[in-house]
Amino acid sequence: MVDQARARRLAKRISAIVATAIEYEIKDPRLRFVTVTDARVTGDLHDATIFYTVMGETVDAEPDYSAAAAGLEKAKGVLRSKVGAGTGVKFTPTLSFVLDTVPDAARQMEDLLARARAADDEVARVAAEATPAGDADPYKTPRDDD
């Protein structure tokens, strides 16, 4: 029987344990800019998927995703030990790390929205300066019969 509430609680706890371990306990320089964004645990509590993102050192610098993935793969055993000690479950879940693409997708969506706003502003500017092609009052009015 699958207890989804228990799986969610365990995923949240695993996420906190892994994030704390990466920040304070694992001294791998490749993991310096890794941020844990989410975790999911299967219904049988045997597998945990941890989503992470990598920030660049500066705003213009491109993050090194491959180095971060290699660092996480190397630290997987230590992290699983920390998860086992911190959760107290009968079977410590296996950990798999997946690069989270949500921040990149959100950034692309923001760029698209900015371009759409700029196009809307341009259309509004052109419409404000436009004059009607035909008569100023295109609607028929009743004749005055005097």
Coordinates of C-alpha atoms in Angstrom, one line a residue:
M1 CA 0.0 0.0 0.0
V2 CA 1.4 3.4 -1.0
D3 CA 1.3 6.2 1.4
Q4 CA 1.8 9.4 -0.7
A5 CA 1.9 11.7 2.4
R6 CA 4.7 9.7 3.9
A7 CA 6.6 9.8 0.6
R8 CA 6.2 13.6 0.4
R9 CA 7.4 14.0 4.0
L10 CA 10.4 11.8 3.3
A11 CA 11.2 13.6 0.1
K12 CA 11.2 16.9 1.9
R13 CA 13.5 15.6 4.6
I14 CA 15.8 14.1 2.1
S15 CA 16.0 17.4 0.2
A16 CA 16.9 19.2 3.5
I17 CA 19.6 16.6 4.4
V18 CA 21.2 16.6 1.0
A19 CA 21.2 20.4 0.7
T20 CA 22.8 20.8 4.2
A21 CA 25.4 18.1 3.5
I22 CA 26.3 19.7 0.1
E23 CA 26.6 23.2 1.7
Y24 CA 28.5 22.4 5.0
E25 CA 30.0 18.9 4.9
I26 CA 31.1 17.9 1.4
K27 CA 34.2 19.8 0.5
D28 CA 34.1 19.4 -3.3
P29 CA 34.7 22.7 -5.1
R30 CA 32.5 21.4 -8.0
L31 CA 29.5 21.5 -5.7
R32 CA 30.0 25.1 -4.5
F33 CA 27.2 26.5 -6.7
V34 CA 24.8 23.6 -6.6
T35 CA 21.3 24.2 -5.1
V36 CA 18.8 21.5 -4.3
T37 CA 15.5 22.5 -5.7
D38 CA 13.2 19.5 -5.1
A39 CA 13.1 15.8 -4.2
R40 CA 10.7 13.1 -5.0
V41 CA 10.5 9.6 -3.6
T42 CA 8.7 6.6 -5.1
G43 CA 5.7 5.1 -3.4
D44 CA 7.7 2.2 -2.1
L45 CA 10.3 4.6 -0.6
H46 CA 13.2 2.8 -2.3
D47 CA 14.2 5.4 -4.9
A48 CA 14.7 9.2 -4.4
T49 CA 15.2 11.6 -7.3
I50 CA 16.8 14.9 -6.3
F51 CA 16.5 17.9 -8.6
Y52 CA 19.3 20.5 -8.5
T53 CA 20.4 23.6 -10.3
V54 CA 23.8 25.2 -10.8
M55 CA 24.4 28.9 -10.5
G56 CA 27.3 30.6 -12.2
E57 CA 30.0 32.3 -10.3
T58 CA 29.0 35.7 -11.8
V59 CA 25.9 36.8 -13.6
D60 CA 27.6 36.5 -17.0
A61 CA 29.4 33.2 -16.3
E62 CA 27.9 30.0 -17.7
P63 CA 27.5 27.3 -14.9
D64 CA 29.6 24.1 -15.3
Y65 CA 26.8 21.5 -15.3
S66 CA 29.0 18.6 -16.2
A67 CA 31.4 19.2 -13.3
A68 CA 28.5 19.6 -10.9
A69 CA 27.0 16.3 -12.1
A70 CA 30.4 14.5 -11.7
G71 CA 30.7 16.0 -8.2
L72 CA 27.3 14.8 -7.2
E73 CA 27.9 11.3 -8.7
K74 CA 31.1 11.1 -6.7
A75 CA 29.4 12.2 -3.4
K76 CA 26.4 10.0 -3.9
G77 CA 27.5 7.3 -1.4
V78 CA 28.3 9.9 1.3
L79 CA 25.0 11.6 0.7
R80 CA 23.1 8.3 0.9
S81 CA 24.8 7.6 4.2
K82 CA 23.8 11.0 5.5
V83 CA 20.2 10.4 4.3
G84 CA 20.1 7.0 6.0
A85 CA 21.4 8.5 9.3
G86 CA 19.1 11.5 9.1
T87 CA 15.8 9.8 8.2
G88 CA 15.8 6.6 10.2
V89 CA 13.9 4.6 7.6
K90 CA 14.3 0.8 7.3
F91 CA 15.7 1.0 3.8
T92 CA 17.7 4.0 2.8
P93 CA 16.5 5.1 -0.7
T94 CA 18.9 5.1 -3.6
L95 CA 19.7 8.6 -4.8
S96 CA 19.6 9.9 -8.4
F97 CA 20.4 13.4 -9.3
V98 CA 18.6 15.2 -12.2
L99 CA 19.4 18.7 -13.4
D100 CA 16.3 20.9 -12.8
T101 CA 15.4 22.9 -16.0
V102 CA 12.6 24.9 -14.4
P103 CA 14.8 28.0 -13.7
D104 CA 16.0 28.0 -17.4
A105 CA 12.5 27.6 -18.7
A106 CA 11.2 30.4 -16.4
R107 CA 14.0 32.7 -17.7
Q108 CA 13.1 31.9 -21.3
M109 CA 9.4 32.5 -20.5
E110 CA 10.3 35.9 -19.0
D111 CA 12.3 36.8 -22.1
L112 CA 9.4 35.9 -24.3
L113 CA 7.0 37.9 -22.2
A114 CA 9.3 40.9 -22.4
R115 CA 9.4 40.6 -26.2
A116 CA 5.6 40.4 -26.3
R117 CA 5.3 43.5 -24.1
A118 CA 7.7 45.4 -26.4
A119 CA 5.7 44.3 -29.4
D120 CA 2.4 45.4 -27.7
D121 CA 3.9 48.8 -26.8
E122 CA 5.0 49.2 -30.5
V123 CA 1.5 48.4 -31.7
A124 CA -0.1 50.8 -29.2
R125 CA 2.3 53.6 -30.3
V126 CA 1.5 53.0 -34.0
A127 CA -2.3 52.9 -33.2
A128 CA -2.1 56.2 -31.2
E129 CA -0.6 58.0 -34.2
A130 CA -2.9 56.4 -36.8
T131 CA -5.8 58.1 -38.5
P132 CA -8.9 56.4 -39.9
A133 CA -8.7 55.3 -43.5
G134 CA -12.2 56.4 -44.5
D135 CA -14.5 59.0 -43.1
A136 CA -14.0 60.3 -39.6
D137 CA -17.5 59.0 -38.6
P138 CA -18.0 55.8 -40.6
Y139 CA -21.5 55.1 -39.1
K140 CA -24.7 56.1 -40.9
T141 CA -26.7 58.9 -39.3
P142 CA -30.4 59.5 -39.9
R143 CA -31.2 62.3 -42.4
D144 CA -32.5 65.5 -41.3
D145 CA -35.9 66.0 -43.0
D146 CA -36.8 69.7 -42.8

